[in-house]
mmCIF file of C-alpha atoms and ligand atoms in Angstrom:
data_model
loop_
_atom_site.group_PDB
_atom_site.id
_atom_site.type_symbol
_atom_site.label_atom_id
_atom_site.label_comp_id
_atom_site.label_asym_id
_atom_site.label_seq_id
_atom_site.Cartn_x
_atom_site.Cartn_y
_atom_site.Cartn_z
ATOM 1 C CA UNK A 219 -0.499 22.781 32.552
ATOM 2 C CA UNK A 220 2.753 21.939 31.110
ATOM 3 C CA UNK A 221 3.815 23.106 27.679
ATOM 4 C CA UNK A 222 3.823 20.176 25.283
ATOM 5 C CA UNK A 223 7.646 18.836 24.424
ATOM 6 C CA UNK A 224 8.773 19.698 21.164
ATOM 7 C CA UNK A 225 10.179 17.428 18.660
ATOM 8 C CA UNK A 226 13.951 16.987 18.358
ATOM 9 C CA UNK A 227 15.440 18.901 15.987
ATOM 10 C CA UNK A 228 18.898 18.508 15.259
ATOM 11 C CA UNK A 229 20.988 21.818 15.772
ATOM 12 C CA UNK A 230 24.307 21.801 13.687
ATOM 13 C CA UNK A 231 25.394 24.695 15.912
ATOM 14 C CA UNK A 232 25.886 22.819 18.975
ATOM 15 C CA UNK A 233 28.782 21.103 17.273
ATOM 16 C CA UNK A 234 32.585 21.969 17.893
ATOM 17 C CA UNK A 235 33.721 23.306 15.008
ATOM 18 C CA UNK A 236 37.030 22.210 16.096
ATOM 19 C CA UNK A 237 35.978 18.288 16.420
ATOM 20 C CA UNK A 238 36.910 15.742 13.929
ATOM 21 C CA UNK A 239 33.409 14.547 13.832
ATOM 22 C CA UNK A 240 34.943 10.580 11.794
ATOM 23 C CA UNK A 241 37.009 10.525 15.250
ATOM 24 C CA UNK A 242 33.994 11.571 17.419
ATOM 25 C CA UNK A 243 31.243 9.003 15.082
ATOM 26 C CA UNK A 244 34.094 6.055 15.862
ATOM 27 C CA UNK A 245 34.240 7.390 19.249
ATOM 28 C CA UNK A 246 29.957 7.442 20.218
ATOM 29 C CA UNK A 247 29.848 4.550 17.902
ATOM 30 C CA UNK A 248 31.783 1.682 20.604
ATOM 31 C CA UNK A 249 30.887 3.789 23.417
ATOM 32 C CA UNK A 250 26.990 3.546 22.556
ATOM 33 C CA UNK A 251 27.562 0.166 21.377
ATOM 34 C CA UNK A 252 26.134 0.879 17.534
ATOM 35 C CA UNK A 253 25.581 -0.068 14.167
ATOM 36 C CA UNK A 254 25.492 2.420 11.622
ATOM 37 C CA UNK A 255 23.400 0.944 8.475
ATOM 38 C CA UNK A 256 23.598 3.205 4.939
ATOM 39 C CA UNK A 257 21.787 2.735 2.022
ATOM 40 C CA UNK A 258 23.811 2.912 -1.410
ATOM 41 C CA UNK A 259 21.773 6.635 -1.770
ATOM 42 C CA UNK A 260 23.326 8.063 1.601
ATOM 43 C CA UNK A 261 26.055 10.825 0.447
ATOM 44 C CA UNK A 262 29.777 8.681 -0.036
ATOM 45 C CA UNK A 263 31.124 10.512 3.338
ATOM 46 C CA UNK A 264 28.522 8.068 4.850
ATOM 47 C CA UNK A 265 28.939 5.020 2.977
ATOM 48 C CA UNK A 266 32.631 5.064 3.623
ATOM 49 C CA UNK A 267 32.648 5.219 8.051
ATOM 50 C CA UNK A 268 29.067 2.992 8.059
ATOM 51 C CA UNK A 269 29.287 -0.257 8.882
ATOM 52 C CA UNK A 270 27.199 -1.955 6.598
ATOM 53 C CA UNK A 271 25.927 -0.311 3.245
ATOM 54 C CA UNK A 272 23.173 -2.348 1.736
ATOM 55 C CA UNK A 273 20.236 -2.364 -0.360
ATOM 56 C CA UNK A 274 17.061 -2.479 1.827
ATOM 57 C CA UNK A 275 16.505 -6.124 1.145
ATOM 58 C CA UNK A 276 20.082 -6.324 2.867
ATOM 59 C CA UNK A 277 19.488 -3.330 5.385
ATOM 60 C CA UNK A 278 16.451 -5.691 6.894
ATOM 61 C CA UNK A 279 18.265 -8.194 6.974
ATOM 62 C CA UNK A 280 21.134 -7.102 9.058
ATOM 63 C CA UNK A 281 18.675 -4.731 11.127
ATOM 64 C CA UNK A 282 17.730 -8.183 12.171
ATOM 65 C CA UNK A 283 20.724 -10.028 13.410
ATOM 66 C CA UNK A 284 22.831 -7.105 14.910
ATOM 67 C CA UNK A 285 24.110 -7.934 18.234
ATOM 68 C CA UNK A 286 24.407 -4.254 18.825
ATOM 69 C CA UNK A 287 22.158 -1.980 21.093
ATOM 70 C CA UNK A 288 22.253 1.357 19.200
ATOM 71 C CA UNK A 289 21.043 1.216 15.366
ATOM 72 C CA UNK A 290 22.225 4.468 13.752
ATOM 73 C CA UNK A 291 20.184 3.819 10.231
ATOM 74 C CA UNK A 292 21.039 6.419 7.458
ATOM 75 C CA UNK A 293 18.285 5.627 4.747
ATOM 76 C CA UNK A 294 14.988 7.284 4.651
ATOM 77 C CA UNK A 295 12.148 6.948 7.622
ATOM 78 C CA UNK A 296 10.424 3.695 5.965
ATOM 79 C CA UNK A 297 13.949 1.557 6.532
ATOM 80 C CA UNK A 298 14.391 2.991 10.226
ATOM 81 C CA UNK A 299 10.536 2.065 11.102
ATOM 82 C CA UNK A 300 11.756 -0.883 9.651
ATOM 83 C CA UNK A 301 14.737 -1.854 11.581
ATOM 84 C CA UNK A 302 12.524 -0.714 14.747
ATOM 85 C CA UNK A 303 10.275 -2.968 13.749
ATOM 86 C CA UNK A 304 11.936 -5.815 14.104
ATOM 87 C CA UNK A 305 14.126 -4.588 17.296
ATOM 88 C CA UNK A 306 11.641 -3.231 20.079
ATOM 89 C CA UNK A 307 14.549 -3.653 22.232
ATOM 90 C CA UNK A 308 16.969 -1.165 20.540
ATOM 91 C CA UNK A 309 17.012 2.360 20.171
ATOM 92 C CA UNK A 310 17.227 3.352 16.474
ATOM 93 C CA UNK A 311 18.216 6.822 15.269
ATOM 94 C CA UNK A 312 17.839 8.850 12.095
ATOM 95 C CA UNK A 313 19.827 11.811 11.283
ATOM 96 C CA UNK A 314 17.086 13.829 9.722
ATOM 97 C CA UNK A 315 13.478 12.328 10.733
ATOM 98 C CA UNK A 316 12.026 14.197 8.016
ATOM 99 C CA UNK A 317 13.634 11.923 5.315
ATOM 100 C CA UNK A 318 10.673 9.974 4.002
ATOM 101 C CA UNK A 319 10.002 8.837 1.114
ATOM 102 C CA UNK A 320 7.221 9.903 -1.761
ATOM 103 C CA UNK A 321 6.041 6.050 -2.032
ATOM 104 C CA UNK A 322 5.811 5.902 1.775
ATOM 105 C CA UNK A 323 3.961 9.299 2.141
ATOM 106 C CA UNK A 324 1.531 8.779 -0.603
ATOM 107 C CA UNK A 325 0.362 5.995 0.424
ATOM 108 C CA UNK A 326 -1.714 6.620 3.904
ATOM 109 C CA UNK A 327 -2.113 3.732 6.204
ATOM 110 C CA UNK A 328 -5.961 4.614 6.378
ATOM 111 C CA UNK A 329 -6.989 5.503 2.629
ATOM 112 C CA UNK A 330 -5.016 2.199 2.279
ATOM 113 C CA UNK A 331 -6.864 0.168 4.739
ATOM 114 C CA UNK A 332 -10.345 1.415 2.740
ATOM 115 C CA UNK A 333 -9.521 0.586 -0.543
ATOM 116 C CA UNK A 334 -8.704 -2.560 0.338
ATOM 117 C CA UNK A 335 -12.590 -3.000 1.090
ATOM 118 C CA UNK A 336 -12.871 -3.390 -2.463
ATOM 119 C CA UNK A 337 -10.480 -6.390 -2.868
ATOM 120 C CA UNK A 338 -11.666 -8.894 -0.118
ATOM 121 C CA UNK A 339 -10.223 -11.626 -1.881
ATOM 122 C CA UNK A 340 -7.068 -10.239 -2.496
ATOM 123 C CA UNK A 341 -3.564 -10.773 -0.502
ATOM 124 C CA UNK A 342 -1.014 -7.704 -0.280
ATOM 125 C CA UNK A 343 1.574 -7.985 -1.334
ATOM 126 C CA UNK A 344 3.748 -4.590 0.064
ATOM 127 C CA UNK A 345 7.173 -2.550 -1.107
ATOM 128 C CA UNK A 346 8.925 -2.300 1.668
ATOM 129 C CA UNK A 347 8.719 1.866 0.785
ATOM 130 C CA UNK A 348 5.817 2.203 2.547
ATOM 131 C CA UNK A 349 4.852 3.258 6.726
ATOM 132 C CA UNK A 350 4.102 0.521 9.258
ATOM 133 C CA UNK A 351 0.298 1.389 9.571
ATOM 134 C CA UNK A 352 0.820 -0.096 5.319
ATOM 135 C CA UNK A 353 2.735 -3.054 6.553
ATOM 136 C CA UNK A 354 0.278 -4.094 9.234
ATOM 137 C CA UNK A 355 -2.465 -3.928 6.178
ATOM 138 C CA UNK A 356 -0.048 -6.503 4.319
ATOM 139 C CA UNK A 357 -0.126 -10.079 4.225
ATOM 140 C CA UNK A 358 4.155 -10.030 2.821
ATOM 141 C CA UNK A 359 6.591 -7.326 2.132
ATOM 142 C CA UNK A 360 8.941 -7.306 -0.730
ATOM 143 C CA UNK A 361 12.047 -4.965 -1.349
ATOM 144 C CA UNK A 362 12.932 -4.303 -5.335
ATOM 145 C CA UNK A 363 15.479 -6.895 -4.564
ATOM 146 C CA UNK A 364 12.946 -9.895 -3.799
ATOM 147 C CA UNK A 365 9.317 -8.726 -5.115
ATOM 148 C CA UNK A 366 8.887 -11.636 -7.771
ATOM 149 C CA UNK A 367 10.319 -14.212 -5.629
ATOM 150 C CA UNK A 368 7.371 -12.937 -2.993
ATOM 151 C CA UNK A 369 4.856 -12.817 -5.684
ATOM 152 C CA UNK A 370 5.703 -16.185 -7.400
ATOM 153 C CA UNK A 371 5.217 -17.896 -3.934
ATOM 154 C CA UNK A 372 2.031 -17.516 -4.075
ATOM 155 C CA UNK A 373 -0.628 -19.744 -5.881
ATOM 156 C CA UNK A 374 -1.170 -18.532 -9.501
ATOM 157 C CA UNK A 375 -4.554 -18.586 -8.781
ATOM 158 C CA UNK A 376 -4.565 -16.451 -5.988
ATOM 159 C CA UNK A 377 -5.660 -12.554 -6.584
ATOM 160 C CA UNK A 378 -2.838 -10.531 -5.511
ATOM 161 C CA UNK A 379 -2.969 -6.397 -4.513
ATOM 162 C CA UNK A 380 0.413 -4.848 -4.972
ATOM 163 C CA UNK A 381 1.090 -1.758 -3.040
ATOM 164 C CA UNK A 382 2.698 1.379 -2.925
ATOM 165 C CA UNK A 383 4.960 1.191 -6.607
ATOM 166 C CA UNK A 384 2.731 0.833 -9.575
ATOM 167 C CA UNK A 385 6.138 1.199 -11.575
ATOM 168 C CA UNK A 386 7.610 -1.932 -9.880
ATOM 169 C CA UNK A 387 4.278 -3.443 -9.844
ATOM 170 C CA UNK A 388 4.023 -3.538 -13.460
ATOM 171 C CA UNK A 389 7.693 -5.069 -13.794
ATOM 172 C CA UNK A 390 6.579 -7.461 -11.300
ATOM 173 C CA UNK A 391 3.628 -8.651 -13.745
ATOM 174 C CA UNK A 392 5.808 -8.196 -16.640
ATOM 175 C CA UNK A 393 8.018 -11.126 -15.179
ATOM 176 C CA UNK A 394 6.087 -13.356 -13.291
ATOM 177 C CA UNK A 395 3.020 -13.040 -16.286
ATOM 178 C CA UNK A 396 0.723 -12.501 -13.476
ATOM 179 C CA UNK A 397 -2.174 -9.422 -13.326
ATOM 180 C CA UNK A 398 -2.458 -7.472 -9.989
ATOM 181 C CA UNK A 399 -4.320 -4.466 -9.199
ATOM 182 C CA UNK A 400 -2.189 -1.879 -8.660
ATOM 183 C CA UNK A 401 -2.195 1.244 -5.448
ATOM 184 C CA UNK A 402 -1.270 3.866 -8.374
ATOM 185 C CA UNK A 403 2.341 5.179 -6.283
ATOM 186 C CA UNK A 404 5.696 6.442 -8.022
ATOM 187 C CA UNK A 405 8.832 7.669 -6.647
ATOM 188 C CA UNK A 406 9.656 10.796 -7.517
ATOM 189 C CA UNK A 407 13.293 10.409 -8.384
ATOM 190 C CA UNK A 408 12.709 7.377 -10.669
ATOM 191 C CA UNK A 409 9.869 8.860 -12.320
ATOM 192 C CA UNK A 410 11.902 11.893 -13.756
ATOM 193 C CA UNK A 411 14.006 9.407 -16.083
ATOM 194 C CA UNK A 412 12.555 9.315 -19.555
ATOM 195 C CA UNK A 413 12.792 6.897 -22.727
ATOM 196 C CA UNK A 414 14.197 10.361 -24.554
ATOM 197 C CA UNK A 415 16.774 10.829 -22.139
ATOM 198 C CA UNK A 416 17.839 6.963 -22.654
ATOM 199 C CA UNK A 417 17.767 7.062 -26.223
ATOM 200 C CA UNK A 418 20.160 10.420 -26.406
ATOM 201 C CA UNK A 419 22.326 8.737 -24.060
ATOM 202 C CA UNK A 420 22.141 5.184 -25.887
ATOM 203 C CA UNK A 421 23.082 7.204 -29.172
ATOM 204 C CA UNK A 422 25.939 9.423 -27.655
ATOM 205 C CA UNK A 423 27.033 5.931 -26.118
ATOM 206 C CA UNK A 424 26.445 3.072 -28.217
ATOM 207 C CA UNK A 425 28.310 0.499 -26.664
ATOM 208 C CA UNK A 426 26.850 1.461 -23.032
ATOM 209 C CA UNK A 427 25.134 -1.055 -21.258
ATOM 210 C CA UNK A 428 21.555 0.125 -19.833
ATOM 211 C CA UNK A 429 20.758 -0.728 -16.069
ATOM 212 C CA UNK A 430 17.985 0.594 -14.068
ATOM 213 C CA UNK A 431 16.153 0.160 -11.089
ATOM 214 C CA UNK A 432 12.192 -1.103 -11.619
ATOM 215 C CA UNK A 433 10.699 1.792 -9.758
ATOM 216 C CA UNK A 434 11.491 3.385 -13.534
ATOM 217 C CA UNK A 435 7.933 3.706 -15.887
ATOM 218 C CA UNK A 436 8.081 0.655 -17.969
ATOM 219 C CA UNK A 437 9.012 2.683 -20.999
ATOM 220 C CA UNK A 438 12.515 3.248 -19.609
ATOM 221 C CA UNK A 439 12.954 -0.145 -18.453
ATOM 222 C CA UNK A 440 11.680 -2.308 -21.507
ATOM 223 C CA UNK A 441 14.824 -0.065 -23.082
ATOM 224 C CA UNK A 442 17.642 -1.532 -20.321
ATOM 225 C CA UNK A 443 19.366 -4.230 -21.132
ATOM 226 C CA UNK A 444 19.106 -4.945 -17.080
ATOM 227 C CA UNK A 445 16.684 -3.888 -14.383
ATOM 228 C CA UNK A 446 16.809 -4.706 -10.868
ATOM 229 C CA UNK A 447 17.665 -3.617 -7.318
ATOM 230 C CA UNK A 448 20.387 -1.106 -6.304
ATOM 231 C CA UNK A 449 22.651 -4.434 -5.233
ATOM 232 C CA UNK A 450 21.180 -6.205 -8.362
ATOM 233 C CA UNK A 451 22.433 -2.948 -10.340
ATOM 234 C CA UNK A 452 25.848 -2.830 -8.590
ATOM 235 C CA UNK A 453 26.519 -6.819 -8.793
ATOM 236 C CA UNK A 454 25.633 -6.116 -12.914
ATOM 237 C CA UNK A 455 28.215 -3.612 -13.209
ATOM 238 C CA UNK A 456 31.012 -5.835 -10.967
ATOM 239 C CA UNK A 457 30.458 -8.717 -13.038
ATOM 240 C CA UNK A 458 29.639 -7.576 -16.551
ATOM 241 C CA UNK A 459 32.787 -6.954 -19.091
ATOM 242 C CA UNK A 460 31.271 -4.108 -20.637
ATOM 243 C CA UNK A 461 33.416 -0.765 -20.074
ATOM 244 C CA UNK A 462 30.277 1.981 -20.457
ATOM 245 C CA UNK A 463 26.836 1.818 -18.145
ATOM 246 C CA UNK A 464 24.095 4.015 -18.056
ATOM 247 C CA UNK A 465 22.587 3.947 -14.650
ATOM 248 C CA UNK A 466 18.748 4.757 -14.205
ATOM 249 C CA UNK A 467 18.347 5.089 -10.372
ATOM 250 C CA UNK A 468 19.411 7.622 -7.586
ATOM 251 C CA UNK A 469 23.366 9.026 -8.070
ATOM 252 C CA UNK A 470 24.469 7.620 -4.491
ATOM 253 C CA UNK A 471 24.837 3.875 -6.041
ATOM 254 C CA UNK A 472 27.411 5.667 -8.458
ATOM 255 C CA UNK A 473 30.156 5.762 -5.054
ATOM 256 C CA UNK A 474 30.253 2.140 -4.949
ATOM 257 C CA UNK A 475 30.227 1.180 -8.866
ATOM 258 C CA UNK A 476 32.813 3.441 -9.005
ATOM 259 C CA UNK A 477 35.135 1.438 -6.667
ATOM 260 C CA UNK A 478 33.990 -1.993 -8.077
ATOM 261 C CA UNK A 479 34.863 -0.825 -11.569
ATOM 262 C CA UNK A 480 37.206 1.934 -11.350
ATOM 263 C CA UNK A 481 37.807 2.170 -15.245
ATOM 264 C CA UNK A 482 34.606 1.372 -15.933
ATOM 265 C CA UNK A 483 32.573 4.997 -17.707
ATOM 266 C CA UNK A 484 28.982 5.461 -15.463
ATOM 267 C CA UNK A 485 26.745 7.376 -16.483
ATOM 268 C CA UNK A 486 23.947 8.442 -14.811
ATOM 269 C CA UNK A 487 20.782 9.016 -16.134
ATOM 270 C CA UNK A 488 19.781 12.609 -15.475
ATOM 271 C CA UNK A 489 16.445 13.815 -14.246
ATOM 272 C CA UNK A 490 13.826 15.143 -16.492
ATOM 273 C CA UNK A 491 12.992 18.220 -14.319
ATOM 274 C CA UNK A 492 15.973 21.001 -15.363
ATOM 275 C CA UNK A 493 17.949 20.377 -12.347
ATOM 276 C CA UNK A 494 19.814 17.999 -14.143
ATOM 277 C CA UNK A 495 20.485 15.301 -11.411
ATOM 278 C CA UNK A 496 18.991 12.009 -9.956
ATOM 279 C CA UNK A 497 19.367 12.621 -6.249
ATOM 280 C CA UNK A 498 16.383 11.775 -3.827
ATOM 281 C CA UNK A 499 16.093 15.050 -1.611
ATOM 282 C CA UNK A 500 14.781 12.672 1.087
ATOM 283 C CA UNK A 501 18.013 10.504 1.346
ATOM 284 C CA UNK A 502 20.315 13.673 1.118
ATOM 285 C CA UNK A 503 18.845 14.990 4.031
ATOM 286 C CA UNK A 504 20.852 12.694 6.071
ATOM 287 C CA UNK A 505 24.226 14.143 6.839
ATOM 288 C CA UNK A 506 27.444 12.971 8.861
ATOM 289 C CA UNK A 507 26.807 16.306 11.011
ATOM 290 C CA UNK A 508 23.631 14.845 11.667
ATOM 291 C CA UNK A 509 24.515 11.406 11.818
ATOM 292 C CA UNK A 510 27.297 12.554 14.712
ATOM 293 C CA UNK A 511 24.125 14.510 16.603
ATOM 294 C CA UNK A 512 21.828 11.443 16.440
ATOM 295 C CA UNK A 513 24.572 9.363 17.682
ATOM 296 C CA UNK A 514 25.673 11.832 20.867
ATOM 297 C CA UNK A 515 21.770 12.598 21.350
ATOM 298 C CA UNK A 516 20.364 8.971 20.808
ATOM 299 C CA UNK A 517 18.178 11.170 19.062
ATOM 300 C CA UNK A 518 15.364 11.617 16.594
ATOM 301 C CA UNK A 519 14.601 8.418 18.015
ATOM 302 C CA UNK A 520 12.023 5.883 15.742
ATOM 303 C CA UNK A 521 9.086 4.859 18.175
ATOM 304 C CA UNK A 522 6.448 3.129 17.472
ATOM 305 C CA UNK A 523 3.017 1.783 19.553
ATOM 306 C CA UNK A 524 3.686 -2.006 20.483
ATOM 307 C CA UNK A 525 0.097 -3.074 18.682
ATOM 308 C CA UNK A 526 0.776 -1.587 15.872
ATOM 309 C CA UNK A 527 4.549 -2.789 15.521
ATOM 310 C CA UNK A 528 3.729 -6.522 16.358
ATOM 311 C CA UNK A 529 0.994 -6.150 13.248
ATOM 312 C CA UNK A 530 3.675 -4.731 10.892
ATOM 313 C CA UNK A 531 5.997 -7.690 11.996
ATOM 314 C CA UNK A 532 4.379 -10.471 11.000
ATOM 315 C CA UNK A 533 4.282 -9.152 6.696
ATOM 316 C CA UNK A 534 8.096 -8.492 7.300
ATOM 317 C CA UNK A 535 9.098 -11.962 8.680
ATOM 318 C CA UNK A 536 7.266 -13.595 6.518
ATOM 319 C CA UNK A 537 9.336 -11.522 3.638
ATOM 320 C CA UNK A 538 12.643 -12.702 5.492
ATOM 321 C CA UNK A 539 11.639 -15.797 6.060
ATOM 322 C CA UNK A 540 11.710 -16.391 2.109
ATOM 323 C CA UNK A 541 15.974 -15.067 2.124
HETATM 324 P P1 13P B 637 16.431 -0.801 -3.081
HETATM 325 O O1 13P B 637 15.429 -1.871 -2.767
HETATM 326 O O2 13P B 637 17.142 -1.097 -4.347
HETATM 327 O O3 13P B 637 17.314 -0.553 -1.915
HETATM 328 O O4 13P B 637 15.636 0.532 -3.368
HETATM 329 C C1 13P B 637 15.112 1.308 -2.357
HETATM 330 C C2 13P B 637 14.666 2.590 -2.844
HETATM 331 O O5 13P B 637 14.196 3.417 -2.119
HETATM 332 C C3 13P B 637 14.782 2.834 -4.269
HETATM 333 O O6 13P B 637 14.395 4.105 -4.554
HETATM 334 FE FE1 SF4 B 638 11.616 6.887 -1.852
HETATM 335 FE FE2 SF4 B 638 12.317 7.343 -4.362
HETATM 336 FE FE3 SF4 B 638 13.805 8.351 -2.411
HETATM 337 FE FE4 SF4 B 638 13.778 5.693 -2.886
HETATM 338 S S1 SF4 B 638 14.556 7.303 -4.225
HETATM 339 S S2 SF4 B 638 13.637 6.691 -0.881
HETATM 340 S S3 SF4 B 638 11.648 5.399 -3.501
HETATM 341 S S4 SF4 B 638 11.671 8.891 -2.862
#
């Protein structure tokens, strides 16, 4: 009998120390024909040689037109699945296949698909943090970027299950004045900011302006003068004259407000838990020594069985199909 094959696991000592691994990325990256896709959370390093950094409203999207044959995606498992979703064709790579994501992996495709029993009448309506068993449940996916658009297109009449962010759920109802029951899901980063920790910074900065992302509980975002999407956020602080923000959402986005408003004062929101920072651990286990493996390996590779990945298709197109 032979021995069953182990998963890949990416071994930083196999690498040259002597390589300049931005030469070697550039290098595997035309040779393999690939995209490499970041999300505003990957570490800067990554932002800066990727060649698209997006929200994952604007991850999806470009995961769907790329010409290219290789997608390297540096974002969390959900937004790979994602991308491999909609490109059976292409191989797709993560640097660290254990980045998930706490809405994703609290939310189990099968639980899920049971407690739905008790809403017959009910559409789903699903973040796109969540696995493709989740998605195949769905009748539309939303990101952060798009979720009342998705909500307000359908009849007001029309009972309406939102799944896996109770945070952004409640935002959701908050602006559309809709009611929706709720899969009870938080993200673990977004959860640690508090309405104390906004109000010290808010008195230590009065003039600040206060943007955060709607995965926050609803008592730190009824306190922000903006919420919305990591693009939402960064297209706030590129277009607003005020000289002080106080960000509520994961450090990463700070790399690219930073360069949009180099004068401008950021300051992040810090975590509740001791550690004193707002980084998801999930995210940060992407690295560019990783992201040079995946790209020389073609591996961790995202599969996925065909039946299920048509069923988790149709909820996403139907998303893009809406812009
Ligand atoms: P965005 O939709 O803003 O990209 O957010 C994704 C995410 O994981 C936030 O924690
Ligand atoms: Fe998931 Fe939160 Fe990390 Fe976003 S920040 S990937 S929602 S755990």
């Amino acid at each position: 009998m032979s021995a069953p094959s182990l998963p890949y696991l990416p071994d930083l000592e196999t690498i040259d120390p002597s390589l300049d691994l931005r030469a070697e990325i550039e290098r595997l990256r035309r040779e393999r024909n690939a995209v490499i896709l970041a999300h505003y959370y990957q570490e800067p390093e990554i932002q800066d040689l990727a060649d698209f950094v997006g929200d994952s409203l604007q991850l999806s999207q470009a995961a769907a037109k790329t010409p290219a044959d290789v997608i390297a995606f540096c974002g969390v498992h959900f937004m790979a699945e994602t991308a491999k979703i909609l490109n059976p064709g292409k191989r797709v790579v993560i640097p660290d296949l254990d980045a998930g994501c706490s809405l994703a992996d609290r939310c189990p495709a099968d639980a899920f698909g049971e407690w739905l029993k008790n809403y017959p009448d009910h559409k789903v309506v699903s973040y796109i943090n969540c696995s493709a068993g989740v998605k195949a449940h769905s009748d539309i996916i939303c990101t952060s970027s798009n979720a009342v658009r998705v909500v307000e297109s359908f009849p007001r009449d029309q009972k309406l299950v939102f799944a896996p962010d109770r945070h952004l759920g409640r935002w959701v109802m908050r602006q559309t004045g809709r009611d929706m029951v709720l899969w009870p899901g938080f993200c673990i980063v977004h959860e640690q900011f508090t309405a104390l920790r906004v109000a010290q910074l808010k008195a230590r900065h009065p003039g600040a302006r206060i943007i955060v992302h709607p995965e926050c509980d609803a008592t730190v975002s009824r306190m922000a003068d903006f919420v919305g999407s990591t693009a939402a956020l960064l297209k706030y602080v590129g277009t607003e004259p005020a000289m002080s923000f106080i960000v509520g959402t994961e450090a990463g986005i700070l790399h690219q407000m930073h360069k949009l408003r180099p004068e401008a004062e950021l300051i992040p929101i810090p975590a509740d838990s001791g550690c004193n920072c707002a980084l998801c651990p999930y995210m940060k286990l992407n690295s560019i020594e990783k992201l040079y493996l995946a790209l020389r390996d073609l591996q961790p590779e995202i599969l996925l069985d065909e039946d299920l990945r048509r069923r988790a298709l149709g909820p996403v197109e139907r998303m893009l199909a809406l812009g």
